[in-house]
GROMACS .gro file of C-alpha atoms in nm:
model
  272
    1UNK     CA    1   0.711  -1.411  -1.475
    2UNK     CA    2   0.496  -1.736  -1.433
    3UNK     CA    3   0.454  -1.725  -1.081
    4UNK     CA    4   0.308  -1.366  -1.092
    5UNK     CA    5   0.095  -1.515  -1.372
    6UNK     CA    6   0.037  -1.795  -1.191
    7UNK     CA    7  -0.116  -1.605  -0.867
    8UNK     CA    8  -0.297  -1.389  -1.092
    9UNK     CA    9  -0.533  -1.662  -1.281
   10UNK     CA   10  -0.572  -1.873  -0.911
   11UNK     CA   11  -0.758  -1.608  -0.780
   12UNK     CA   12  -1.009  -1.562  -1.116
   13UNK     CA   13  -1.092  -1.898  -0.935
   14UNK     CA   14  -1.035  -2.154  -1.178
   15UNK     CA   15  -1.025  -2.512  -1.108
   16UNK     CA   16  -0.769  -2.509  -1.392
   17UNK     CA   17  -0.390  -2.477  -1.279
   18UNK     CA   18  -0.201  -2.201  -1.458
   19UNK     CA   19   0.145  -2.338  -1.460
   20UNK     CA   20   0.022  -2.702  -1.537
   21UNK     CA   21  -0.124  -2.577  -1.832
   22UNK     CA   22   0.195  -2.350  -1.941
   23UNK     CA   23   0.431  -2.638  -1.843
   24UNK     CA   24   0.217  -2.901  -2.068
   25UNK     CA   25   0.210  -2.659  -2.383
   26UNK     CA   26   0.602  -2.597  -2.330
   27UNK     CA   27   0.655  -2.939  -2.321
   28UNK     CA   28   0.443  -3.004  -2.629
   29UNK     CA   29   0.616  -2.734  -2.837
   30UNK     CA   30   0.935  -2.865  -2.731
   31UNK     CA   31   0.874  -3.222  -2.853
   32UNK     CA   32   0.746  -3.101  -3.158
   33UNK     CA   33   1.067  -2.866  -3.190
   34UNK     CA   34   1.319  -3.149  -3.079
   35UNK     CA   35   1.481  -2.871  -2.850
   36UNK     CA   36   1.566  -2.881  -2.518
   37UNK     CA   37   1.359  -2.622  -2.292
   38UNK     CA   38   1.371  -2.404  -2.038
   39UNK     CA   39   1.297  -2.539  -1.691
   40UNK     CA   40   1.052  -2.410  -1.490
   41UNK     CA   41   1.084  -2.187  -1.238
   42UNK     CA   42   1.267  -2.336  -0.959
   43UNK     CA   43   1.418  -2.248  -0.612
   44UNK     CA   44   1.809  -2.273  -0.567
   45UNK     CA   45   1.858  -2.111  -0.184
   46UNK     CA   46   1.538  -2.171   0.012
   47UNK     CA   47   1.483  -1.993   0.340
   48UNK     CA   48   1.838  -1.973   0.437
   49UNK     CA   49   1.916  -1.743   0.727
   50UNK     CA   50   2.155  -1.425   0.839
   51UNK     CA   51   2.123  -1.343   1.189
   52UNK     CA   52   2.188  -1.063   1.391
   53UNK     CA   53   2.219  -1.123   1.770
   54UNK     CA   54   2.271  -0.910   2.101
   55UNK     CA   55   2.647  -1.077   2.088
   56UNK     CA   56   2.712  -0.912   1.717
   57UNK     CA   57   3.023  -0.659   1.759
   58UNK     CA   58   3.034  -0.335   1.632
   59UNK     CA   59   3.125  -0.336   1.300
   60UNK     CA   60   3.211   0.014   1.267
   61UNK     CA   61   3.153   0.384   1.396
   62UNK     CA   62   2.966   0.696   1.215
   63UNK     CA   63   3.107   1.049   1.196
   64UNK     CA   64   2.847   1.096   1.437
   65UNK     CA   65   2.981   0.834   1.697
   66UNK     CA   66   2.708   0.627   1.640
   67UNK     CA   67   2.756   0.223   1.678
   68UNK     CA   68   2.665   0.027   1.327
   69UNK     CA   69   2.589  -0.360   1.400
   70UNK     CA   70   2.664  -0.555   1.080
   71UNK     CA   71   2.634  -0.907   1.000
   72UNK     CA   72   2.600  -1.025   0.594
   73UNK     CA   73   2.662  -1.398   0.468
   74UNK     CA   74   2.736  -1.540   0.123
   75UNK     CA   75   2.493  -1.671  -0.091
   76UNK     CA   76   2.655  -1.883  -0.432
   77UNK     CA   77   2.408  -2.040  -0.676
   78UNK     CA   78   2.468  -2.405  -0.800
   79UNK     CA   79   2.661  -2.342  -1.135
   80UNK     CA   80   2.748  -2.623  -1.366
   81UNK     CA   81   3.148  -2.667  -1.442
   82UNK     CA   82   3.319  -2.510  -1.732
   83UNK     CA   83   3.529  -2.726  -1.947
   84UNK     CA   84   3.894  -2.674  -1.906
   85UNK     CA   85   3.824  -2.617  -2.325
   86UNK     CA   86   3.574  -2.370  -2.258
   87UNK     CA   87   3.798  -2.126  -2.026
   88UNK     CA   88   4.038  -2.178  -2.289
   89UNK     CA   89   3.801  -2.079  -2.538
   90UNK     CA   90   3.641  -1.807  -2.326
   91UNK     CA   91   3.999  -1.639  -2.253
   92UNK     CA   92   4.105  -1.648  -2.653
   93UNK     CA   93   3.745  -1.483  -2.752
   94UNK     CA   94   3.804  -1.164  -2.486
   95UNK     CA   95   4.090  -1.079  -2.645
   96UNK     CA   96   4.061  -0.726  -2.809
   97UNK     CA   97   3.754  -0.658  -2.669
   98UNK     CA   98   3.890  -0.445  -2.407
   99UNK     CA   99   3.689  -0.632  -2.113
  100UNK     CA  100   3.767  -0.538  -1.727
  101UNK     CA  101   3.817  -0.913  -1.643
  102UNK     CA  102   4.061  -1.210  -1.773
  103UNK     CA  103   3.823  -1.414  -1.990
  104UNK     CA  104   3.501  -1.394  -2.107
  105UNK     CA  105   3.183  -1.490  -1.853
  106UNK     CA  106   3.072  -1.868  -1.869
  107UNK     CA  107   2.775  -1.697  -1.699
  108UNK     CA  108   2.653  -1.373  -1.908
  109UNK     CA  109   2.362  -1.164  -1.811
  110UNK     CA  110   2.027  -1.321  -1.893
  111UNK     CA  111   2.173  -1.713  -1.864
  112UNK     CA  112   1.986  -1.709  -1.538
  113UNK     CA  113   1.637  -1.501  -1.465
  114UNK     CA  114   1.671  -1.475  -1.082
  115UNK     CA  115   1.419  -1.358  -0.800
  116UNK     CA  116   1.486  -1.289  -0.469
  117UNK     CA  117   1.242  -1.321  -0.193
  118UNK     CA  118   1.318  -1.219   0.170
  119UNK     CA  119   1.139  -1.222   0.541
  120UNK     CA  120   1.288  -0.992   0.795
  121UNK     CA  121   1.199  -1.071   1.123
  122UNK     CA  122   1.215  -0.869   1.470
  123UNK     CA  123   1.251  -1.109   1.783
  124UNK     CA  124   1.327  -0.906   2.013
  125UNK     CA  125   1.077  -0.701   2.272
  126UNK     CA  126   1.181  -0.328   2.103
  127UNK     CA  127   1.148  -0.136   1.810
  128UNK     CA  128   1.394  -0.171   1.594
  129UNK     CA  129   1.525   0.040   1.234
  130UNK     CA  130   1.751  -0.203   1.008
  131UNK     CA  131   1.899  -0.169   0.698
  132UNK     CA  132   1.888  -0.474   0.464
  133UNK     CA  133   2.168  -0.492   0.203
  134UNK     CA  134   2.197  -0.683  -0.109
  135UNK     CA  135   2.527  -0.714  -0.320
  136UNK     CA  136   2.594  -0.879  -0.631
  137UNK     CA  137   2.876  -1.165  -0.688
  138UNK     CA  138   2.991  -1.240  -1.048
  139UNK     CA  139   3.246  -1.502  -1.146
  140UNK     CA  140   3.557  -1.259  -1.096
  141UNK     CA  141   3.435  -0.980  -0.851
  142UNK     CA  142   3.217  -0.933  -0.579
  143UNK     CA  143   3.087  -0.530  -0.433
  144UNK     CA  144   3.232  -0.514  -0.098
  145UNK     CA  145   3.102  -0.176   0.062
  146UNK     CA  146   3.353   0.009   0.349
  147UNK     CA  147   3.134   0.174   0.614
  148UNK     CA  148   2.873   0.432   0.498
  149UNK     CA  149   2.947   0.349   0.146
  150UNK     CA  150   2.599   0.247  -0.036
  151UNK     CA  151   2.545  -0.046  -0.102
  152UNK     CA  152   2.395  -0.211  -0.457
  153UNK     CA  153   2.038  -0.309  -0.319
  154UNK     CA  154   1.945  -0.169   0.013
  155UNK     CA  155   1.591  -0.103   0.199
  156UNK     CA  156   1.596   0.062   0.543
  157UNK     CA  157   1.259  -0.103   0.776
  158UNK     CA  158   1.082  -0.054   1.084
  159UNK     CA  159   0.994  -0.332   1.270
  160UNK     CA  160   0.790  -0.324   1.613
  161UNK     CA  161   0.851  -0.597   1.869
  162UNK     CA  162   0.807  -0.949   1.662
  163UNK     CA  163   0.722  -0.803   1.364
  164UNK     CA  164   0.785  -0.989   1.029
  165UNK     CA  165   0.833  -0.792   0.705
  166UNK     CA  166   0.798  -0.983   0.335
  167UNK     CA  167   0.957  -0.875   0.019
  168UNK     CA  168   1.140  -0.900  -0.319
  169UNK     CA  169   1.439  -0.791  -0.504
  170UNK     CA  170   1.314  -0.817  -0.849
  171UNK     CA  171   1.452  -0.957  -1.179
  172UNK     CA  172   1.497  -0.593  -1.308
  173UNK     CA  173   1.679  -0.486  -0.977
  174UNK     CA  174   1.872  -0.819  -0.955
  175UNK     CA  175   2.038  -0.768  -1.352
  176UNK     CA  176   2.103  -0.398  -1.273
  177UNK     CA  177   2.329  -0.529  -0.994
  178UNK     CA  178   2.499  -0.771  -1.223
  179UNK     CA  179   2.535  -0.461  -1.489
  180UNK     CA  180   2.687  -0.187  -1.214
  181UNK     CA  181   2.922  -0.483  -1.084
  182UNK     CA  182   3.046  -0.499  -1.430
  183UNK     CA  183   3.062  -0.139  -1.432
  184UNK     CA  184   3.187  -0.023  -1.124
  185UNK     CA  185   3.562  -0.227  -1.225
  186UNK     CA  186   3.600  -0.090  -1.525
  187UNK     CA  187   3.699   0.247  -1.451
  188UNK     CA  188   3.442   0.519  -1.284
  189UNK     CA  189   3.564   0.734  -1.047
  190UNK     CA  190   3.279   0.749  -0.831
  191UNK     CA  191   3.127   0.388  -0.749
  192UNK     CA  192   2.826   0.561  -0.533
  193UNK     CA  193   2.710   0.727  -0.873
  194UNK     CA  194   2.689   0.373  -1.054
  195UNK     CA  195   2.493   0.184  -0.772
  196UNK     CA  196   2.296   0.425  -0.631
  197UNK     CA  197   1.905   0.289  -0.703
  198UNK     CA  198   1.858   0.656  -0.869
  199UNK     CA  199   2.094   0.547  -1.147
  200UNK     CA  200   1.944   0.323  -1.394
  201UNK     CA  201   2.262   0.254  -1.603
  202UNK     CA  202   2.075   0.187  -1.947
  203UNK     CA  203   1.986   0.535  -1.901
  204UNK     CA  204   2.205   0.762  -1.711
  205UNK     CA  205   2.466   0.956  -1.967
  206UNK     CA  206   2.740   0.936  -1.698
  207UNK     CA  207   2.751   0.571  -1.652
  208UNK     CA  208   2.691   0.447  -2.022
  209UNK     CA  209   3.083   0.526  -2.120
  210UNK     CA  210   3.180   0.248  -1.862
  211UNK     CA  211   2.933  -0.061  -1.927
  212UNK     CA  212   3.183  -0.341  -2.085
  213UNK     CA  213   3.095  -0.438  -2.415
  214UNK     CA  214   2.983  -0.824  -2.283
  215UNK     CA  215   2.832  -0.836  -1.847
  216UNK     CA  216   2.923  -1.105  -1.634
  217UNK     CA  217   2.560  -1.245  -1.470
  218UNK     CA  218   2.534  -1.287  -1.132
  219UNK     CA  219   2.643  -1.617  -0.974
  220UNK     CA  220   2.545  -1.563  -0.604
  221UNK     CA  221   2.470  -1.239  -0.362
  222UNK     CA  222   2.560  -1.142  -0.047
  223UNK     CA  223   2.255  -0.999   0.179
  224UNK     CA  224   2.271  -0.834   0.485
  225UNK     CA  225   2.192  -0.638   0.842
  226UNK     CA  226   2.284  -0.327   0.935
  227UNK     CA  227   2.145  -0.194   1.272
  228UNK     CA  228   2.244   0.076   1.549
  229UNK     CA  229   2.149  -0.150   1.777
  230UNK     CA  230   2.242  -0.519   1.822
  231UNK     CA  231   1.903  -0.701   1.900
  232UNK     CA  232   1.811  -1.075   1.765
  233UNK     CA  233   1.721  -1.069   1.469
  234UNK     CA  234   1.670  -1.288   1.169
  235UNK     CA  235   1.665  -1.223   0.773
  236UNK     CA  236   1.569  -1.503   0.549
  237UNK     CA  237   1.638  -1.549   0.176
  238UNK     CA  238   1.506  -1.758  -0.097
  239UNK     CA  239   1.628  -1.753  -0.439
  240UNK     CA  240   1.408  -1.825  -0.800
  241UNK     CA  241   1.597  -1.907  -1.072
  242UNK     CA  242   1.501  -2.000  -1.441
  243UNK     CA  243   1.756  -2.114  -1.630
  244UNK     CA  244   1.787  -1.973  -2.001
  245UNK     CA  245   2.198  -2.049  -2.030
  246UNK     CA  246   2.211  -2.394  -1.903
  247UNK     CA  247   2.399  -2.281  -1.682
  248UNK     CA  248   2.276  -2.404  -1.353
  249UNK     CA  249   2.299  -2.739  -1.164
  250UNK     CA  250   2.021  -2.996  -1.111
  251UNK     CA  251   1.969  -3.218  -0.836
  252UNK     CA  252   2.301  -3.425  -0.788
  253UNK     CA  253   2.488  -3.251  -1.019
  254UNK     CA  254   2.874  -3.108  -0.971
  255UNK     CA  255   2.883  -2.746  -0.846
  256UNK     CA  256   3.158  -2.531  -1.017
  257UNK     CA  257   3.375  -2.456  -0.734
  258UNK     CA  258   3.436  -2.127  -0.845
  259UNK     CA  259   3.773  -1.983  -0.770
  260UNK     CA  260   3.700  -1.714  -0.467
  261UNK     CA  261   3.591  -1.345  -0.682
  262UNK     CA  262   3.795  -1.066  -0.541
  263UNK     CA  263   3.665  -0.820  -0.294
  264UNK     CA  264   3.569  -0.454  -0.535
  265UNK     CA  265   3.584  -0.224  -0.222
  266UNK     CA  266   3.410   0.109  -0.417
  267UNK     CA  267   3.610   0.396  -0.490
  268UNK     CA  268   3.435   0.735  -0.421
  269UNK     CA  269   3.616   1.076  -0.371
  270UNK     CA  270   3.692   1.239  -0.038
  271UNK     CA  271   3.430   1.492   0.053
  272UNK     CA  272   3.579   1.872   0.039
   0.00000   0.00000   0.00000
């Protein structure tokens, strides 16, 4: 992506900037083309916080009687309005293809190349273990984990006593959620087996029989905290988005005010 490009030919030193000169030859190939372009690379949540506190209740209890602490918050992109023509359209052309939702997706996988950067942050005077938890929200469902039930994304940390940990969910990781959403709600048996990070759906024989025929893309996340202990702490997300659908809003534009996606709590089988 250009801003991994980008960082990569500032430090050769150059005086030159990298995405100056990739945005000036888009835009001259696109006046040449008379097509509109791509947009660069641009931010749509920026820094916006979850936050876990000493006054967060106990969200649930293990097998093991231990106390889980979780706190999560919602996370929609801007999404340009649908045409009342185009749902109409969009609901006639799913018709026969056997899909696990009403219409077809005004946002498909690949309309929007996201990035998701994080900062988890430790402000309290312990160490602390928590568990940070991404899950993906299409137009018509979002994943909605019950207690110890994986969840799509998740990296456990260690943070001493104000420590401050950096990191990304990936555009690879981020369209995997978007596929396994798809997938999980239209039939498996076994919703752990489709999300778990050591199932790559394109690949995994057992998973392949389930992934619709057309994926919805992702239209917001929900990211999280899980801790054993409640301690005040603070996870901040920023989103990248390019935007190859024209799909997604520009300053001052009308946000879709997409109708709330149902809750896909995941189905796995009782233990023997």
């Amino acid at each position: 992506m250009l801003g991994r490009w980008a960082d990569t030919f500032d430090d050769f030193g150059s005086g030159l900037s990298y995405r100056s000169v990739v945005r000036a030859l888009v835009l001259a190939l696109c006046a040449l083309a008379g097509a509109s372009c791509i947009e660069e690379q641009r931010y749509d949540h920026v820094g916006e916080t979850v936050l876990l506190t000493p006054a967060t209740p106990v969200a649930y209890v293990t097998e093991d009687d231990d106390p889980v602490y979780r706190v999560d918050r919602e996370f929609l992109l801007g999404i340009t309005p649908p045409k009342a023509a185009d749902l109409t359209r969009l609901t006639a052309d799913a018709q026969g293809k056997m899909l696990p939702f009403p219409r077809l997706p005004w946002v498909r996988l690949h309309d929007l190349e996201l990035e998701l950067d994080y900062a988890l942050e430790n402000h309290s005077d312990r160490m602390i273990t928590a568990l940070i938890t991404i899950n993906g929200i299409n137009e018509f469902v979002y994943y909605a984990p019950g207690p110890e039930n994986l969840h799509q994304w998740e990296r456990r940390v260690a943070l001493a006593p104000g420590q401050r940990v950096t990191g990304i969910v990936t555009e690879l990781e981020l369209d995997e959620l978007a596929v396994d959403l798809a997938t999980v709600v239209n039939g498996p048996t076994n919703s752990n087996l489709i999300v778990t990070r050591m199932s790559q759906s394109s690949r995994d024989p057992r998973v392949a029989a389930f992934i619709p025929s057309v994926i919805p893309g992702l239209v917001g996340v929900r990211a999280g905290l899980e801790t054993s202990v409640a301690l005040d702490m603070t996870l901040q997300i920023s989103i990248r988005l390019q935007d190859h659908g024209d799909r997604a809003t520009k300053r001052g534009d009308t946000r879709w005010d997409i109708p709330p996606p149902a809750a896909f709590v995941p189905i796995v089988p009782e233990e023997d």
